[in-house]
JSON list of C-alpha atoms in Angstrom, two decimals:
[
{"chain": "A", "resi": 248, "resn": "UNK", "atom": "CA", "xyz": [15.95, 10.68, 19.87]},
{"chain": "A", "resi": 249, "resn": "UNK", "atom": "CA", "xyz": [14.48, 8.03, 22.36]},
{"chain": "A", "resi": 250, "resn": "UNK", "atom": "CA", "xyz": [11.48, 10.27, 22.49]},
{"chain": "A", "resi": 251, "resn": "UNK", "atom": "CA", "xyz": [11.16, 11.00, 18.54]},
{"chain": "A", "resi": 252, "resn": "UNK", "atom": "CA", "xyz": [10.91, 7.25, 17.88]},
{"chain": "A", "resi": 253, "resn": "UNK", "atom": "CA", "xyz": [8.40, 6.74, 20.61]},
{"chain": "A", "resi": 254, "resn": "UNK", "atom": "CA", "xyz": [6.11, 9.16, 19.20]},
{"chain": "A", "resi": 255, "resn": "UNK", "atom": "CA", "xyz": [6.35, 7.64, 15.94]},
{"chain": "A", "resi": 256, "resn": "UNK", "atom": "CA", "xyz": [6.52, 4.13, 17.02]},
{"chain": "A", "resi": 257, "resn": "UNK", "atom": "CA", "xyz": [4.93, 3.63, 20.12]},
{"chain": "A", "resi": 258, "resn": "UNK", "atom": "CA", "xyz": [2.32, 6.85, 21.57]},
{"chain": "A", "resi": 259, "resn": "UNK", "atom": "CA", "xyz": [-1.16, 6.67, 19.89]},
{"chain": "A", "resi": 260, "resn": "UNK", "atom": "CA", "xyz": [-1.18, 3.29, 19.29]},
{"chain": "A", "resi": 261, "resn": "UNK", "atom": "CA", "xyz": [-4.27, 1.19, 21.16]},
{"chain": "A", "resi": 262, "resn": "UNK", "atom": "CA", "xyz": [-4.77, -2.97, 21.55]},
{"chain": "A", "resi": 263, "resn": "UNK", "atom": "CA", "xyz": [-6.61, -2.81, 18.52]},
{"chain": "A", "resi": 264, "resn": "UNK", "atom": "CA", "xyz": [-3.43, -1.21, 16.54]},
{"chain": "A", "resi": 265, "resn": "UNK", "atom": "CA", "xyz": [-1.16, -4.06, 18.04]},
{"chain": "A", "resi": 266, "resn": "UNK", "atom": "CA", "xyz": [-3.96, -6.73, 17.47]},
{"chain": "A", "resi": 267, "resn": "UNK", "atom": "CA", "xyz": [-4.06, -5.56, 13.72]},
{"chain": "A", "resi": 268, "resn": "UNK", "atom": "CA", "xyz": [-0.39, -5.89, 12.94]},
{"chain": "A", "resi": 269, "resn": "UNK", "atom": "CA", "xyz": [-0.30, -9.20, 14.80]},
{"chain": "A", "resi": 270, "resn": "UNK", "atom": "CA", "xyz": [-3.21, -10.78, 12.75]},
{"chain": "A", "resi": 271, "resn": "UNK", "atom": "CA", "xyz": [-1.42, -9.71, 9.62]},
{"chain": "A", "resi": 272, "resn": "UNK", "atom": "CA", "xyz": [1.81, -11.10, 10.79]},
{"chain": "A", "resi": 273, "resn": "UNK", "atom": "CA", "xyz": [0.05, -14.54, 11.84]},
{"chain": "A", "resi": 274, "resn": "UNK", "atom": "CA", "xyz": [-1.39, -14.60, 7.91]},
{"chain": "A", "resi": 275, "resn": "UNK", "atom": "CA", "xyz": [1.91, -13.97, 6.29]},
{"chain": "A", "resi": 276, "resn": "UNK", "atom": "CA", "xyz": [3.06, -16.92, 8.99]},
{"chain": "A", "resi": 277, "resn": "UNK", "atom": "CA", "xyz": [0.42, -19.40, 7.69]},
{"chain": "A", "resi": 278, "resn": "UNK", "atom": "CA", "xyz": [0.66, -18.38, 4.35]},
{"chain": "A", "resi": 279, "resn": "UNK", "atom": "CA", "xyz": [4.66, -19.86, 4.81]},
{"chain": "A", "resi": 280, "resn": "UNK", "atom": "CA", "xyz": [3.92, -22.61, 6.89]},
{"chain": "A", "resi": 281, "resn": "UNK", "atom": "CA", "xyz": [1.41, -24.14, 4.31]},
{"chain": "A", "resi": 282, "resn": "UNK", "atom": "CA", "xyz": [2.01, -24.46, 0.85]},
{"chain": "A", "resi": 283, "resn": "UNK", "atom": "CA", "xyz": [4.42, -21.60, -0.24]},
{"chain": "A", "resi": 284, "resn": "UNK", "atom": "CA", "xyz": [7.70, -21.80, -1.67]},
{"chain": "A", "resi": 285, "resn": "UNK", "atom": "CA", "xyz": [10.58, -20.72, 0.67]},
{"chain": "A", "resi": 286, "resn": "UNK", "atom": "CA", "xyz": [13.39, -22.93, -0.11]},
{"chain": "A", "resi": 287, "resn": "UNK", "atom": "CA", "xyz": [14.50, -21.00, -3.11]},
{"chain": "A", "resi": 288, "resn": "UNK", "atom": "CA", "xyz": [16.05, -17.53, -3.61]},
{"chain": "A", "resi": 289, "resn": "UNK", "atom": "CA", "xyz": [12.53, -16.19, -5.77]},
{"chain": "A", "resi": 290, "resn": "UNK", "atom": "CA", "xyz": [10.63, -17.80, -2.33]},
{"chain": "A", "resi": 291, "resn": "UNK", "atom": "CA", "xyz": [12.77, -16.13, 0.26]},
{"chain": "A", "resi": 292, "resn": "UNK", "atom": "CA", "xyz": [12.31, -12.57, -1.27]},
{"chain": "A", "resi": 293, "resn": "UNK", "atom": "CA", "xyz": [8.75, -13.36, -1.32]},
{"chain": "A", "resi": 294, "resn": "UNK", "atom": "CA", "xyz": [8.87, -14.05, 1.94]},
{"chain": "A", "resi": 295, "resn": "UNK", "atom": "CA", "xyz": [10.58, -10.69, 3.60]},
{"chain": "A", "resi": 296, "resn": "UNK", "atom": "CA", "xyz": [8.34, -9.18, 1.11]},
{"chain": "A", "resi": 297, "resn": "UNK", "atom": "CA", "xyz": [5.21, -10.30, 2.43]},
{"chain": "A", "resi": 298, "resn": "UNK", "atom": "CA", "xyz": [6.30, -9.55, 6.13]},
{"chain": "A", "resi": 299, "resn": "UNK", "atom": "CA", "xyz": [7.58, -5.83, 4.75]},
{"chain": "A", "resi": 300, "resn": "UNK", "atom": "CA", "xyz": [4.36, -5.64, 3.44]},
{"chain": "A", "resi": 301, "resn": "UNK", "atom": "CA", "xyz": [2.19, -6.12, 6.79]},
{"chain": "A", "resi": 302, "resn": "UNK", "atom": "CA", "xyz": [4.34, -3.51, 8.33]},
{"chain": "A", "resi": 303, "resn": "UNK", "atom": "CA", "xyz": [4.37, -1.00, 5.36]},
{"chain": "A", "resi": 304, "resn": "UNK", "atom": "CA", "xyz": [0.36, -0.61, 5.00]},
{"chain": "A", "resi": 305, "resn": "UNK", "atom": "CA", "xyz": [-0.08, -0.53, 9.11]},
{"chain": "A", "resi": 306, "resn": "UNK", "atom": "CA", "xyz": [1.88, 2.01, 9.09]},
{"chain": "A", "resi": 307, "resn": "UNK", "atom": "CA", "xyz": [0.79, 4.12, 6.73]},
{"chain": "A", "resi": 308, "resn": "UNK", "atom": "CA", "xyz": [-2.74, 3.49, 7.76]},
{"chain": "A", "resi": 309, "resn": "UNK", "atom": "CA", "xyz": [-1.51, 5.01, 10.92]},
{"chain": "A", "resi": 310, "resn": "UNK", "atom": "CA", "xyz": [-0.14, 8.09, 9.10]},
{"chain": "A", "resi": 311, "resn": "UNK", "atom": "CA", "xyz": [3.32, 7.73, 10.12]},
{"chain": "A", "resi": 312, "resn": "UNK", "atom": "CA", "xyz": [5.67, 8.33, 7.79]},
{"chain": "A", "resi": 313, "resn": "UNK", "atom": "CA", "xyz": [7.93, 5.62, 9.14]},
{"chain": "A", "resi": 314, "resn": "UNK", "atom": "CA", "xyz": [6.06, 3.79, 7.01]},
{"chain": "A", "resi": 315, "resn": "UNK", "atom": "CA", "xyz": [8.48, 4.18, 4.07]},
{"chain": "A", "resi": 316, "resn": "UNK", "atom": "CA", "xyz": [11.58, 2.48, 5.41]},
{"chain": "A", "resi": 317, "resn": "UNK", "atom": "CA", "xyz": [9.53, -0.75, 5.10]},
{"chain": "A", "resi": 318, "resn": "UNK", "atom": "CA", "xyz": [8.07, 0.62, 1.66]},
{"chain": "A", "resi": 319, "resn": "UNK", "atom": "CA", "xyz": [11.36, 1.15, 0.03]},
{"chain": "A", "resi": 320, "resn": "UNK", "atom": "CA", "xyz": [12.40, -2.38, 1.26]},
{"chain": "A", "resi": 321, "resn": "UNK", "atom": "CA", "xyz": [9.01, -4.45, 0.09]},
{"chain": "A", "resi": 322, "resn": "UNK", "atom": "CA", "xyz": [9.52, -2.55, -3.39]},
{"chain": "A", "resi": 323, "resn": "UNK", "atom": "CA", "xyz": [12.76, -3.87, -3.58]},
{"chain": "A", "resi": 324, "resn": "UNK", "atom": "CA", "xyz": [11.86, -7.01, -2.68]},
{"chain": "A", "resi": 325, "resn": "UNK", "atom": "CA", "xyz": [8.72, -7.57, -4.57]},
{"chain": "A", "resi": 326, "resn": "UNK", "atom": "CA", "xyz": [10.45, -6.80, -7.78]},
{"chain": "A", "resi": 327, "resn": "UNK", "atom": "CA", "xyz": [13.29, -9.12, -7.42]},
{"chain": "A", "resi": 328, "resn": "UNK", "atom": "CA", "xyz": [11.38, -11.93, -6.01]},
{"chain": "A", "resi": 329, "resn": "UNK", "atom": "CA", "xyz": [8.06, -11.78, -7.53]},
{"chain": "A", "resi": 330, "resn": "UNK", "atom": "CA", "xyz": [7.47, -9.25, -10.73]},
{"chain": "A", "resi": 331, "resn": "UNK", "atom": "CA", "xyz": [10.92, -10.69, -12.03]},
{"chain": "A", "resi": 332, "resn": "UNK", "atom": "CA", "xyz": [10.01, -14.14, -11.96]},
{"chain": "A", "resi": 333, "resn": "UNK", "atom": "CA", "xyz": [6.51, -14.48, -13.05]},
{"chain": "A", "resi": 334, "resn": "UNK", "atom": "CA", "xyz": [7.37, -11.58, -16.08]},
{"chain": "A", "resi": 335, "resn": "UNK", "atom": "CA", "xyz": [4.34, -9.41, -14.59]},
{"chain": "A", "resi": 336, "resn": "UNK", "atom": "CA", "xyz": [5.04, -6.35, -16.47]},
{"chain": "A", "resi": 337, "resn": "UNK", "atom": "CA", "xyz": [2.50, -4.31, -15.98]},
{"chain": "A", "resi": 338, "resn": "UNK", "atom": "CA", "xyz": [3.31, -4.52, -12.03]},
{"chain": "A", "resi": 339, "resn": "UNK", "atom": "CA", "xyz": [6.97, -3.80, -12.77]},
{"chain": "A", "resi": 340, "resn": "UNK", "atom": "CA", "xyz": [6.10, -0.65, -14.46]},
{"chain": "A", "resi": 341, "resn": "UNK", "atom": "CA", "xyz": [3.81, 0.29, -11.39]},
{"chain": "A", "resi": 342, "resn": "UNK", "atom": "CA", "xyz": [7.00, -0.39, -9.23]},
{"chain": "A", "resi": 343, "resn": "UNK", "atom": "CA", "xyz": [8.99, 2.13, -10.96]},
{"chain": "A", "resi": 344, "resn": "UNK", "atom": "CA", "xyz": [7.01, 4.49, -10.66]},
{"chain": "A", "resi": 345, "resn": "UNK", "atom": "CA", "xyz": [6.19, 4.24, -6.67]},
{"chain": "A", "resi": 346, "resn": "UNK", "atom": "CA", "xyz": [10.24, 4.32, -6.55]},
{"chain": "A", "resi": 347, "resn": "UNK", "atom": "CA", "xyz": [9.85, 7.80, -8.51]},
{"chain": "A", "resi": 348, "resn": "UNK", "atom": "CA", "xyz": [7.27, 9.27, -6.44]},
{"chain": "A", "resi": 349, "resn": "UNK", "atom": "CA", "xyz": [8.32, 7.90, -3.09]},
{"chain": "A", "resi": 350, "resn": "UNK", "atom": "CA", "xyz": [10.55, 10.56, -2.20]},
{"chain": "A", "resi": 351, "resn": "UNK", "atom": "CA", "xyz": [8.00, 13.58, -3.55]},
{"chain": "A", "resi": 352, "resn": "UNK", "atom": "CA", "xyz": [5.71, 11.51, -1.15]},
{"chain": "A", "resi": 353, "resn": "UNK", "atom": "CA", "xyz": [7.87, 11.91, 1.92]},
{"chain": "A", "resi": 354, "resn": "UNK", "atom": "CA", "xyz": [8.51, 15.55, 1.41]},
{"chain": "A", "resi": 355, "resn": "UNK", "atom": "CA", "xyz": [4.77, 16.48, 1.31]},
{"chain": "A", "resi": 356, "resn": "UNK", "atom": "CA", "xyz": [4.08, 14.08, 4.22]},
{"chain": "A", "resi": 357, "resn": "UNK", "atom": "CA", "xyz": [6.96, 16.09, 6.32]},
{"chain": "A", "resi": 358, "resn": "UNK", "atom": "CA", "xyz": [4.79, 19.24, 5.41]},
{"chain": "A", "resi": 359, "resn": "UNK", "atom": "CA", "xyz": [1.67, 18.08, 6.84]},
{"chain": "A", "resi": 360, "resn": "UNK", "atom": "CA", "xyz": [3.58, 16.24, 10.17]},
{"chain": "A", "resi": 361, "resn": "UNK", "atom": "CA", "xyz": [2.01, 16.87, 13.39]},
{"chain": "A", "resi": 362, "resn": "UNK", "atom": "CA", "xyz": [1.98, 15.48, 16.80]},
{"chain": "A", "resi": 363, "resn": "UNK", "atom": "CA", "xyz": [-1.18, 14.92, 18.54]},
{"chain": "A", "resi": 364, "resn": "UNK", "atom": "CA", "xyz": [-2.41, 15.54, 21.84]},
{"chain": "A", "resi": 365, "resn": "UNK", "atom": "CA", "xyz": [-1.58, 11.86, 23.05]},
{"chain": "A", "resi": 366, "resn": "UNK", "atom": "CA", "xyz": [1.92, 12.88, 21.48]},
{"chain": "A", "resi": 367, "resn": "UNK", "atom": "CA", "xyz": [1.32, 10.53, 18.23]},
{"chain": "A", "resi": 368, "resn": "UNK", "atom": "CA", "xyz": [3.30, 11.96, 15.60]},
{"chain": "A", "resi": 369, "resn": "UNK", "atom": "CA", "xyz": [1.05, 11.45, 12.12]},
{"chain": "A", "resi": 370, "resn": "UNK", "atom": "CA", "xyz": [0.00, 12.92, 8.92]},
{"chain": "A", "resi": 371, "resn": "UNK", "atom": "CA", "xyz": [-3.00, 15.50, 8.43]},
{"chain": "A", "resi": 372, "resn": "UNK", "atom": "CA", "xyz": [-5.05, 13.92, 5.78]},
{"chain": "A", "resi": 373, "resn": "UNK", "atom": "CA", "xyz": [-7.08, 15.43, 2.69]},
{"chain": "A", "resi": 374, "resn": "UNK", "atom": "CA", "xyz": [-9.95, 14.79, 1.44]},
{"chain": "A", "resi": 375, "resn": "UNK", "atom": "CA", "xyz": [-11.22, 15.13, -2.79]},
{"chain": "A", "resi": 376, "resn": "UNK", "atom": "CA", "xyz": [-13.91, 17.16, -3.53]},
{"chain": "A", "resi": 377, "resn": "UNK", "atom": "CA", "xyz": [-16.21, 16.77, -6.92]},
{"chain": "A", "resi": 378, "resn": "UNK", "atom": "CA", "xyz": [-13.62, 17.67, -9.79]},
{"chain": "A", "resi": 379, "resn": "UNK", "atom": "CA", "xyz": [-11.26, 15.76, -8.18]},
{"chain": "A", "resi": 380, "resn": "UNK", "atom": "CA", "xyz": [-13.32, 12.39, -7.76]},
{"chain": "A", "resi": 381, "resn": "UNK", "atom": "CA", "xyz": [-14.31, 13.44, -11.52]},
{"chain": "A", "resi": 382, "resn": "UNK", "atom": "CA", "xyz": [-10.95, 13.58, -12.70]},
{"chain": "A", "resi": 383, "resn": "UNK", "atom": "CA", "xyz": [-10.08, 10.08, -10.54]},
{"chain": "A", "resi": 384, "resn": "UNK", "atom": "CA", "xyz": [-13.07, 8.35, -12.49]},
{"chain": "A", "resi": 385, "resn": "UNK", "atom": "CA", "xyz": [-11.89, 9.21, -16.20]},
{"chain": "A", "resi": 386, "resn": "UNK", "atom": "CA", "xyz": [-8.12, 7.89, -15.44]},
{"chain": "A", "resi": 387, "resn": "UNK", "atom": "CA", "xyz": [-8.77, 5.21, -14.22]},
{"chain": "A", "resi": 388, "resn": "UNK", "atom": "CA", "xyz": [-11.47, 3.69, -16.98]},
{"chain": "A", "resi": 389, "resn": "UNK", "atom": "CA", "xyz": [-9.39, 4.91, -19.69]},
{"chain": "A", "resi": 390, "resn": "UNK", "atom": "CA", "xyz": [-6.10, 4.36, -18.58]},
{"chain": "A", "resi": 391, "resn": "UNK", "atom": "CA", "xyz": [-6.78, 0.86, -17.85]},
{"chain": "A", "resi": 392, "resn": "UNK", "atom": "CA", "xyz": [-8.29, 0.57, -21.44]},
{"chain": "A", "resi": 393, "resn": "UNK", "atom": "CA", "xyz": [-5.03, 1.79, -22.29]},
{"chain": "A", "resi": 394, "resn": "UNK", "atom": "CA", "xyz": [-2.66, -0.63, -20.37]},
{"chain": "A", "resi": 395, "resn": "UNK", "atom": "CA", "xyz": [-5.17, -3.48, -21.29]},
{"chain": "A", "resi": 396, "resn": "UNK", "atom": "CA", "xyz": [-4.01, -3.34, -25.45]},
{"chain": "A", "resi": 397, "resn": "UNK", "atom": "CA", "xyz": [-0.54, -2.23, -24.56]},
{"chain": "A", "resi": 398, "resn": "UNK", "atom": "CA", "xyz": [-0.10, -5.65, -22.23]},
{"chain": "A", "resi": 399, "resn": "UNK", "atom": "CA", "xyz": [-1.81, -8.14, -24.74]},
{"chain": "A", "resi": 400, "resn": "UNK", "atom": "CA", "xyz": [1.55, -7.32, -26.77]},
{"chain": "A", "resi": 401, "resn": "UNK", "atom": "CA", "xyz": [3.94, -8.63, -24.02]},
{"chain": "A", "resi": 402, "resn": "UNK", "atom": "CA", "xyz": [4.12, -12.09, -22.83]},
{"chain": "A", "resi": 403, "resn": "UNK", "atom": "CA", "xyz": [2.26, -11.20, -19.45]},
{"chain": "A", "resi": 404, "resn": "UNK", "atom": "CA", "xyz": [-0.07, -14.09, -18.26]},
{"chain": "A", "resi": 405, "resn": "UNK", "atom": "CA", "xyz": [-2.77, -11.64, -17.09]},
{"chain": "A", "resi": 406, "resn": "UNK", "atom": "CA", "xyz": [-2.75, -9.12, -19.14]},
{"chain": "A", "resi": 407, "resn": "UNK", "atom": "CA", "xyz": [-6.55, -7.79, -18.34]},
{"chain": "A", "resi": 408, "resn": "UNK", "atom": "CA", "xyz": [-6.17, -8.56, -14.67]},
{"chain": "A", "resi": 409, "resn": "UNK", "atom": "CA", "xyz": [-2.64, -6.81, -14.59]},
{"chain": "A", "resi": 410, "resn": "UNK", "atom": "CA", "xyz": [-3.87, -3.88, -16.09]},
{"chain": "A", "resi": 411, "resn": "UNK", "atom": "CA", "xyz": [-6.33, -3.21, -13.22]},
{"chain": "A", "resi": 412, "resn": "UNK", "atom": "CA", "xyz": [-4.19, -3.76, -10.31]},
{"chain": "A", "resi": 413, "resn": "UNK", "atom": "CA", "xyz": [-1.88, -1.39, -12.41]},
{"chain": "A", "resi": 414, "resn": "UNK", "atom": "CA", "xyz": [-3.59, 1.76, -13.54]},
{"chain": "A", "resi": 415, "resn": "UNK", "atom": "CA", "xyz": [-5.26, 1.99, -10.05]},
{"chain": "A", "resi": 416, "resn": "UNK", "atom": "CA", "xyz": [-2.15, 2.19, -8.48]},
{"chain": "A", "resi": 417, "resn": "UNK", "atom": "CA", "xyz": [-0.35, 5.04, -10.14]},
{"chain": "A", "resi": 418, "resn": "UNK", "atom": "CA", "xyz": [-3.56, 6.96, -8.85]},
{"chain": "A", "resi": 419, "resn": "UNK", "atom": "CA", "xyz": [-3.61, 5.21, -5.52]},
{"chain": "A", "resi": 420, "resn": "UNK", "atom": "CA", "xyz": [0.38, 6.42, -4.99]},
{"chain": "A", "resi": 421, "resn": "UNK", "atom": "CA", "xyz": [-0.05, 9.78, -5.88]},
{"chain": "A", "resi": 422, "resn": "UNK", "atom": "CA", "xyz": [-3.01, 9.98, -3.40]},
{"chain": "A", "resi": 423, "resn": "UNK", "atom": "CA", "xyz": [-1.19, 8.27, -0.71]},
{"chain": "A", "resi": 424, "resn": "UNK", "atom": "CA", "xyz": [1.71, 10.56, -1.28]},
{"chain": "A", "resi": 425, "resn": "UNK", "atom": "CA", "xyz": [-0.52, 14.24, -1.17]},
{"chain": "A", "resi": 426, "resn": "UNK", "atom": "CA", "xyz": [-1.94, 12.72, 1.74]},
{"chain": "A", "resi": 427, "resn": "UNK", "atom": "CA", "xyz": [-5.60, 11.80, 0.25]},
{"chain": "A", "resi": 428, "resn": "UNK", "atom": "CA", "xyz": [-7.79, 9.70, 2.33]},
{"chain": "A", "resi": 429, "resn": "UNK", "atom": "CA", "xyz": [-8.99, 8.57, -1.16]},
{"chain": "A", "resi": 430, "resn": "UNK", "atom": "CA", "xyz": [-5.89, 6.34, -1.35]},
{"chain": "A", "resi": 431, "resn": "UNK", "atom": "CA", "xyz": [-7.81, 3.58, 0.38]},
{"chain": "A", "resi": 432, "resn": "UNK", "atom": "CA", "xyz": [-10.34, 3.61, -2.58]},
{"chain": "A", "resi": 433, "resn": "UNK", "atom": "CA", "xyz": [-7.96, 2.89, -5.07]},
{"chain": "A", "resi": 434, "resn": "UNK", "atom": "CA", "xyz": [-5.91, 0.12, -3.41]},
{"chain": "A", "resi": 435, "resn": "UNK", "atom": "CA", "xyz": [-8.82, -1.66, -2.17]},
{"chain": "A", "resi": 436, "resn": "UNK", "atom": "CA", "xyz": [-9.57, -1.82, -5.84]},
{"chain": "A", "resi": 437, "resn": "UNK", "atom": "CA", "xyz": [-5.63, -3.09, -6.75]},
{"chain": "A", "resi": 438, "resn": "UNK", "atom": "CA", "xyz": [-5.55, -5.48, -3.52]},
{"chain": "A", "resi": 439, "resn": "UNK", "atom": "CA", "xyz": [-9.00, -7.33, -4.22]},
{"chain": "A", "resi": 440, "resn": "UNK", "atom": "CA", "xyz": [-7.60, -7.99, -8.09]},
{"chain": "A", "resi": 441, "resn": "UNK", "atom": "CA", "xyz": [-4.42, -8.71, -6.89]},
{"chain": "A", "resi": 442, "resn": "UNK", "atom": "CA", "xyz": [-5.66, -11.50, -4.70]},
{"chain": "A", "resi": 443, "resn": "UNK", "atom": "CA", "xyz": [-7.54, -12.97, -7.81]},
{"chain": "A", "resi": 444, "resn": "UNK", "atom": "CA", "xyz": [-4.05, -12.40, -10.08]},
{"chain": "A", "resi": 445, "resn": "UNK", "atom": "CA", "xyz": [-2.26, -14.37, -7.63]},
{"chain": "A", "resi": 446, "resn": "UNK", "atom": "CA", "xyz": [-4.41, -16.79, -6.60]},
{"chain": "A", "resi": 447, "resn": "UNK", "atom": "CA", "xyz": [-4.51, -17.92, -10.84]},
{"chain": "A", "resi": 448, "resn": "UNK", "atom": "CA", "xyz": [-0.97, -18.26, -10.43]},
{"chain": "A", "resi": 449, "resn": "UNK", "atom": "CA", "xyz": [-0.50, -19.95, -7.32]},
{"chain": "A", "resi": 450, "resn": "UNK", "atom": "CA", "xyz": [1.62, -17.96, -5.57]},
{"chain": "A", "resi": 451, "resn": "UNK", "atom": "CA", "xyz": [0.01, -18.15, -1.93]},
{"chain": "A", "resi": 452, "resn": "UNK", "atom": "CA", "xyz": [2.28, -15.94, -0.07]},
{"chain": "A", "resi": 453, "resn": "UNK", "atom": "CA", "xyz": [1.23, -12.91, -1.98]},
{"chain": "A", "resi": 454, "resn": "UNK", "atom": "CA", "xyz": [-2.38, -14.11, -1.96]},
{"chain": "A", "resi": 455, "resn": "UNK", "atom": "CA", "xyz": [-2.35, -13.70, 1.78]},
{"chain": "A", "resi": 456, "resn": "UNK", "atom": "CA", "xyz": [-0.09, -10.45, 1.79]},
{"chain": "A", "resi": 457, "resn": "UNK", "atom": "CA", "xyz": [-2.55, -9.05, -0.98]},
{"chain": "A", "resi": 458, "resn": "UNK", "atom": "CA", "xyz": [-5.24, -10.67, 1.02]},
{"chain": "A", "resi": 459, "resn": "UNK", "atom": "CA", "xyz": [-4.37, -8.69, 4.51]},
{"chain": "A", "resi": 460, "resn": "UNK", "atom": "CA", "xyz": [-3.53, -5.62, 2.46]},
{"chain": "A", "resi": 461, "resn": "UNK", "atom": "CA", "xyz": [-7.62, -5.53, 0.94]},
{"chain": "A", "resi": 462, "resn": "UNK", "atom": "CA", "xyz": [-8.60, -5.66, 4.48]},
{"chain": "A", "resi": 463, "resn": "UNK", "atom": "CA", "xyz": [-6.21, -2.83, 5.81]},
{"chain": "A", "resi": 464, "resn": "UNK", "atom": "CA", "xyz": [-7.65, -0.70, 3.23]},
{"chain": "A", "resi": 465, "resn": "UNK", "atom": "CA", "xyz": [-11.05, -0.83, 5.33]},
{"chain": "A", "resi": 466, "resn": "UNK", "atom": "CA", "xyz": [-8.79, -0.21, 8.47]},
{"chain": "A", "resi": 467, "resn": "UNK", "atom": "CA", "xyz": [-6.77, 2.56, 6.81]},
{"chain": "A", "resi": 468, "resn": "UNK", "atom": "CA", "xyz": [-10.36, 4.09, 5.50]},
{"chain": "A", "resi": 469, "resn": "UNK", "atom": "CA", "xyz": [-11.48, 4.08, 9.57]},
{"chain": "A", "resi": 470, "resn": "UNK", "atom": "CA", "xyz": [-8.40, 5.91, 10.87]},
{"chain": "A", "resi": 471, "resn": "UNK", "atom": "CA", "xyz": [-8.02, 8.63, 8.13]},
{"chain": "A", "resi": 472, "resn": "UNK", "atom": "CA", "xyz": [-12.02, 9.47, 8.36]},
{"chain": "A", "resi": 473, "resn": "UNK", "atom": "CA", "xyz": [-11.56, 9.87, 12.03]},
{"chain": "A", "resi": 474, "resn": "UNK", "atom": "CA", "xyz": [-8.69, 12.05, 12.00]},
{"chain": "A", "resi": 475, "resn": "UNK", "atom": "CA", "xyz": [-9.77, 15.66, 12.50]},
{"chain": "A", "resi": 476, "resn": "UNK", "atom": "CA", "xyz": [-8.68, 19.13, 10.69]},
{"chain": "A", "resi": 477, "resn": "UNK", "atom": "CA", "xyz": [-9.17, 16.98, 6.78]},
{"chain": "A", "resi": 478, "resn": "UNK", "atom": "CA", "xyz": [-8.69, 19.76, 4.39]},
{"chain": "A", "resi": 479, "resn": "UNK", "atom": "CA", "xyz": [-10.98, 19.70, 1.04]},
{"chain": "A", "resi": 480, "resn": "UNK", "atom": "CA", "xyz": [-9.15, 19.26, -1.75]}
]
């Protein structure tokens, strides 16, 4: 057992791992110390959320499927304590469906488990080829399209800028779950609007959780183009 969670936890991981999570940590820290709400059940969610968050996205930029015991608990989380509250829709539907496909997500990841030769245990990533970038590219213009006029019906504040950090990210989740390295495309895409979105509504704790999570993306691209044996896909 000790050994299991070392592997996962622990072997593989350099100073520049450790320095990554700690600079995410220390943005989610400032992020609380100035200006964000805390003192209120909606705040305190937030809060764990954005902390969940930090360690979700390291560790699935690491491959390790540990990564979804902090997923499950930042979905939870965010929907309580921030899609609730501000009545963003479009996000809440998003939500659902990473709950769906989480599990789906774990099962393929189990399949494609290995441990390395500095016994790391982590994920054996794919890679798209031309019909499936082509097939990417046509969702995602007209399913945001789509989510656009369905939204302007609801009373969601951002209805254009929810639909892009939505549609995105049922494509992003199904990447990340069939072990795509084109998942980082796709949530750099949702992070970047999501900073905007939450920086209109003032909500600074997810600004700098969405914030750390755009550059992660650049950090998760890095370490799944450097892993070897990617399979075309």
């Amino acid at each position: 057992m000790f050994q299991t969670l070392k592997n996962e936890f622990i072997n593989g991981l350099s100073w520049k791992d450790w320095s990554w999570l700690g600079l995410g940590l220390l943005m989610q820290t400032i992020a609380v110390i100035y200006g964000c709400v805390t003192n209120t059940f909606d705040g305190m969610l937030a809060t764990v959320c954005a902390y969940l968050g930090v360690f979700t996205v390291i560790m699935c930029a690491q491959g390790k499927i540990s990564y979804n015991i902090f997923n499950f608990a930042q979905m939870i989380t965010y929907v309580i304590g921030v899609v609730i509250p501000l009545h963003l829709w479009g996000e809440g539907v998003e939500y659902i469906f990473y709950f769906a496909t989480a599990c789906w997500g774990i099962w393929i990841w189990k399949k494609r488990y290995h441990l390395t030769d500095d016994n790391s245990s982590e994920v054996r990533p794919k890679r798209l080829n031309k019909i499936g970038w082509s097939i990417l590219g046509t969702y995602l213009i007209v399913g945001t399209a789509i989510m656009y006029c369905v939204l302007t019906k609801t009373n969601d504040p951002l209805p254009f800028m929810d639909s892009i950090s939505t549609i995105p990210a049922f494509a992003a989740q199904i990447l990340m779950c069939g072990a795509w390295r084109e998942q980082w495309i796709c949530w750099l895409m949702i992070d970047i609007t999501s900073v905007i979105m939450f920086i209109m509504l003032g909500n600074w704790m997810m600004v700098a959780m969405f914030a750390f999570w755009t550059l992660n993306c650049i950090y998760g691209w890095y370490k799944w183009c450097g892993t070897n044996k990617m399979n075309k896909v």
